[in-house]
Tab-separated table of C-alpha atoms in Angstrom:
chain	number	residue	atom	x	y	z
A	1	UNK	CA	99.956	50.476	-0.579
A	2	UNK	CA	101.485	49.669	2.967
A	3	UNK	CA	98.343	51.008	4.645
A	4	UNK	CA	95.807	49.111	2.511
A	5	UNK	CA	98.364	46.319	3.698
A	6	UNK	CA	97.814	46.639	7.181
A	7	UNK	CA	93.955	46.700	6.519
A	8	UNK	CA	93.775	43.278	4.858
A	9	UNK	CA	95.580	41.585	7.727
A	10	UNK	CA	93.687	43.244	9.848
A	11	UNK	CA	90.389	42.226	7.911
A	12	UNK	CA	92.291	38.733	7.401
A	13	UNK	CA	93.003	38.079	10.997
A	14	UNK	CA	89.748	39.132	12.158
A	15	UNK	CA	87.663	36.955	9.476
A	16	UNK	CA	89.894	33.982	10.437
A	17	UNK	CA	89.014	35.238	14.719
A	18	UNK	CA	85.534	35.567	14.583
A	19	UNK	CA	83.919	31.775	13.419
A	20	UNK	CA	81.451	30.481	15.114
A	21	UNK	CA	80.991	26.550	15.799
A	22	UNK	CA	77.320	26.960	15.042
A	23	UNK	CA	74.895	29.918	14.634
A	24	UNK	CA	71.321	29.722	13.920
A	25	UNK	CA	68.241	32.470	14.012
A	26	UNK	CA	67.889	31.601	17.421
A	27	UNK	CA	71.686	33.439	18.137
A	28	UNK	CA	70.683	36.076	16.182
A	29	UNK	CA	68.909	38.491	18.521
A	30	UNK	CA	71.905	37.975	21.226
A	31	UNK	CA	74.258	39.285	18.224
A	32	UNK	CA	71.806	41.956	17.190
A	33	UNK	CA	71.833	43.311	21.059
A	34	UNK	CA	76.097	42.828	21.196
A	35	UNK	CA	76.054	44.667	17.981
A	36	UNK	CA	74.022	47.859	19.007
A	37	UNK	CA	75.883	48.242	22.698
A	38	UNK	CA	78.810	48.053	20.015
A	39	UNK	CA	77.327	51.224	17.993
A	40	UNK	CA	76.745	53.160	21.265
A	41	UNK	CA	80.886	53.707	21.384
A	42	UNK	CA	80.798	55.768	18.340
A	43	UNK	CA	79.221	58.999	17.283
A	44	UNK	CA	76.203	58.857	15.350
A	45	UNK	CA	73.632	56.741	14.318
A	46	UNK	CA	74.292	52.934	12.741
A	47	UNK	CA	71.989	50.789	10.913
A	48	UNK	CA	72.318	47.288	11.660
A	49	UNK	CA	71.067	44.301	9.739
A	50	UNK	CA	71.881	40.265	10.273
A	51	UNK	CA	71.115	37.883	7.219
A	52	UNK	CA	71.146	33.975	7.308
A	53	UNK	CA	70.948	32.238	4.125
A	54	UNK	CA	69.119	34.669	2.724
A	55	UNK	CA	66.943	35.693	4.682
A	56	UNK	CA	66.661	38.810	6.594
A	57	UNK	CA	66.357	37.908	10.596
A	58	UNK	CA	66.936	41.442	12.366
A	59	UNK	CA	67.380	45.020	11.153
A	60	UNK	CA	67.817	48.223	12.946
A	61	UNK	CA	67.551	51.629	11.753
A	62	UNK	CA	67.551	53.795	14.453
A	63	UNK	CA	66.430	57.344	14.325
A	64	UNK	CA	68.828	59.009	12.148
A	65	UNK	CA	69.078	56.170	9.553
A	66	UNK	CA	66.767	55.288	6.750
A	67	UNK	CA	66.566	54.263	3.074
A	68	UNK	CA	70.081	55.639	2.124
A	69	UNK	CA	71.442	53.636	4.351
A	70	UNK	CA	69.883	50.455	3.782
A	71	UNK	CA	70.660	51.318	0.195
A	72	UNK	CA	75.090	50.875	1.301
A	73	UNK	CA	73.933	47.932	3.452
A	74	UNK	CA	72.405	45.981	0.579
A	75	UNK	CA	75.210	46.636	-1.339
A	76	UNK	CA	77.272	45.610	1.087
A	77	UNK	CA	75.637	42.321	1.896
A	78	UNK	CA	75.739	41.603	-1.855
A	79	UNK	CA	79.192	41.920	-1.871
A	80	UNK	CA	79.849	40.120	1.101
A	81	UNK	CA	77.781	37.075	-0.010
A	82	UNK	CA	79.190	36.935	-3.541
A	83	UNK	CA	83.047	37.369	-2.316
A	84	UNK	CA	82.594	35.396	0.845
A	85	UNK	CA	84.581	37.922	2.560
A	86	UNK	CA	84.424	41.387	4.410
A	87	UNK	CA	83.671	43.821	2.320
A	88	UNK	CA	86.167	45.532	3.960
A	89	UNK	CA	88.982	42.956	3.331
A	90	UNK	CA	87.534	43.582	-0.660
A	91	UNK	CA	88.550	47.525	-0.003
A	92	UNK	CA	91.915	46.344	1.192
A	93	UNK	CA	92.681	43.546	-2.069
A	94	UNK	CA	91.499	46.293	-4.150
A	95	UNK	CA	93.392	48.913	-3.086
A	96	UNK	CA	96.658	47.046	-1.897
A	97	UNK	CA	96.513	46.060	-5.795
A	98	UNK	CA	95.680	49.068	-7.410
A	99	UNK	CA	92.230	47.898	-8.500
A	100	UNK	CA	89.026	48.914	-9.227
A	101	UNK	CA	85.845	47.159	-8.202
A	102	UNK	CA	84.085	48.009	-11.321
A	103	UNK	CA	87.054	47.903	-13.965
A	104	UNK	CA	88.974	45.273	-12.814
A	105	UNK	CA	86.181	42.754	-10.635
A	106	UNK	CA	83.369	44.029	-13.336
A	107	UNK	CA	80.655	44.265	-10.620
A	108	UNK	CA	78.174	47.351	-10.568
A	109	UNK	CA	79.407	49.888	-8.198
A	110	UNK	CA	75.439	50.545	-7.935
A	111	UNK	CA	75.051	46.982	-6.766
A	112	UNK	CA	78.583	46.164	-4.958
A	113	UNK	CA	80.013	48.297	-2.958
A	114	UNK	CA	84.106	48.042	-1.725
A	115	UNK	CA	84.422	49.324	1.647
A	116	UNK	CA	83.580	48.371	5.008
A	117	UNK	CA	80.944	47.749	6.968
A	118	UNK	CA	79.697	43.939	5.851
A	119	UNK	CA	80.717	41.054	7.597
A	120	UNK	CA	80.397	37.573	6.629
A	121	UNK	CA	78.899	35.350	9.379
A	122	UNK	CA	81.272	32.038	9.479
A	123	UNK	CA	81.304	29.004	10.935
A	124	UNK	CA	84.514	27.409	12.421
A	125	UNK	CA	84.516	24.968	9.291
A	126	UNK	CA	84.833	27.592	6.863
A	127	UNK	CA	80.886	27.778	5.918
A	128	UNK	CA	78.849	31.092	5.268
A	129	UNK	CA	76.190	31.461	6.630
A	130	UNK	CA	75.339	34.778	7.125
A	131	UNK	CA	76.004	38.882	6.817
A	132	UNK	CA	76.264	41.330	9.449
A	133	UNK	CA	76.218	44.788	7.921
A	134	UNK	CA	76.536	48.493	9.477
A	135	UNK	CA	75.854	51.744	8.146
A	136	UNK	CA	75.932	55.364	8.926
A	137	UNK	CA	79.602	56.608	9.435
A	138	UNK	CA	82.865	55.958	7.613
A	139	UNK	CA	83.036	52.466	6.450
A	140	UNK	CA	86.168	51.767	8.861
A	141	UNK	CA	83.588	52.867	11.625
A	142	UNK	CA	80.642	50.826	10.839
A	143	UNK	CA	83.472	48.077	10.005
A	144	UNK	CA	84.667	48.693	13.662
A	145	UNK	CA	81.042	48.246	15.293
A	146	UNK	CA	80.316	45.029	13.990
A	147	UNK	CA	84.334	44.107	15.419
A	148	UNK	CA	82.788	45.139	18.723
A	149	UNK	CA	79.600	43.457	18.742
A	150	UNK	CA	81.156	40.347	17.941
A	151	UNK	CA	84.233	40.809	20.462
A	152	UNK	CA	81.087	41.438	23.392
A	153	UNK	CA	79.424	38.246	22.109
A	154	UNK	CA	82.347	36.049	21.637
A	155	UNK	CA	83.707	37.112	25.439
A	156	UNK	CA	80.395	36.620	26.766
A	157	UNK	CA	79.647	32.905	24.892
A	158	UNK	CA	83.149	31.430	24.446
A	159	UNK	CA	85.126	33.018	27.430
A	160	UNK	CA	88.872	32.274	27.103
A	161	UNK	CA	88.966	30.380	24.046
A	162	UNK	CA	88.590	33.585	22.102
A	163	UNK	CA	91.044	35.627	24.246
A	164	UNK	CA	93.115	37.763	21.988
């Protein structure tokens, strides 16, 4: 329980960090750049996809990555966009609770998916607006790329008003 704890601040925290004051399709391919210098720090492949409103601005699936993995990233976005949260942060509830996604949530575990690697795109006044999503390694590691694709774009955008 303590450890799934410690992952919902973290997920918490870093939900409440990373808000943008605006974001439109034309940030998008900035992110989508951030995000796969992110995936080069880890080791394998990561599938990458950015969704606003709906719609699907930028994927990647690089060589190693395919179907199965945008099968876990549509999962993920639905989860993200119905919860309005990280679907990481829902691993973290879930567990710190003793729940079950299915059982206690009732969502399809073949549609929704509680672990991380979705990201909800926010803006400073609390709107959603989007999903980032990664796939293709443990769901703390493709949680952990999108962290560092957003860290490289917030440092490089917003300077010292997003200092840590």
């Amino acid at each position: 329980m303590d450890d799934y704890q410690k992952l919902l601040d973290k997920a918490q925290k870093e939900e409440n960090f990373y808000r943008f004051p605006t974001f439109t399709q034309d940030n998008v391919l900035e992110l989508a750049l951030d995000l796969i210098e992110s995936c080069k720090d880890f080791d394998g492949p990561l599938a990458i996809e950015i969704d606003l409103a709906g719609v699907m601005v930028f994927r990647y699936y690089p060589t190693g990555t395919g179907a199965y993995h945008e099968m876990w990233l549509k999962r993920k976005r639905r989860t993200v966009t119905l919860l309005q949260k990280s679907s990481l942060r829902v691993r973290a509830e879930l567990g710190a609770k003793g729940e079950d996604l299915e059982k206690d949530m009732c969502l399809d575990p073949k549609e929704y998916v509680a672990c991380g690697g979705g990201f909800p795109i926010r803006l400073q006044s609390g709107s959603l607006v989007g999903f980032i999503g990664a796939s293709g390694l443990t769901d703390i590691e493709d949680h952990n790329a999108i962290i560092g694709g957003l860290d490289r774009y917030f440092r490089r955008n917003f300077g010292e008003l997003y200092e840590t």
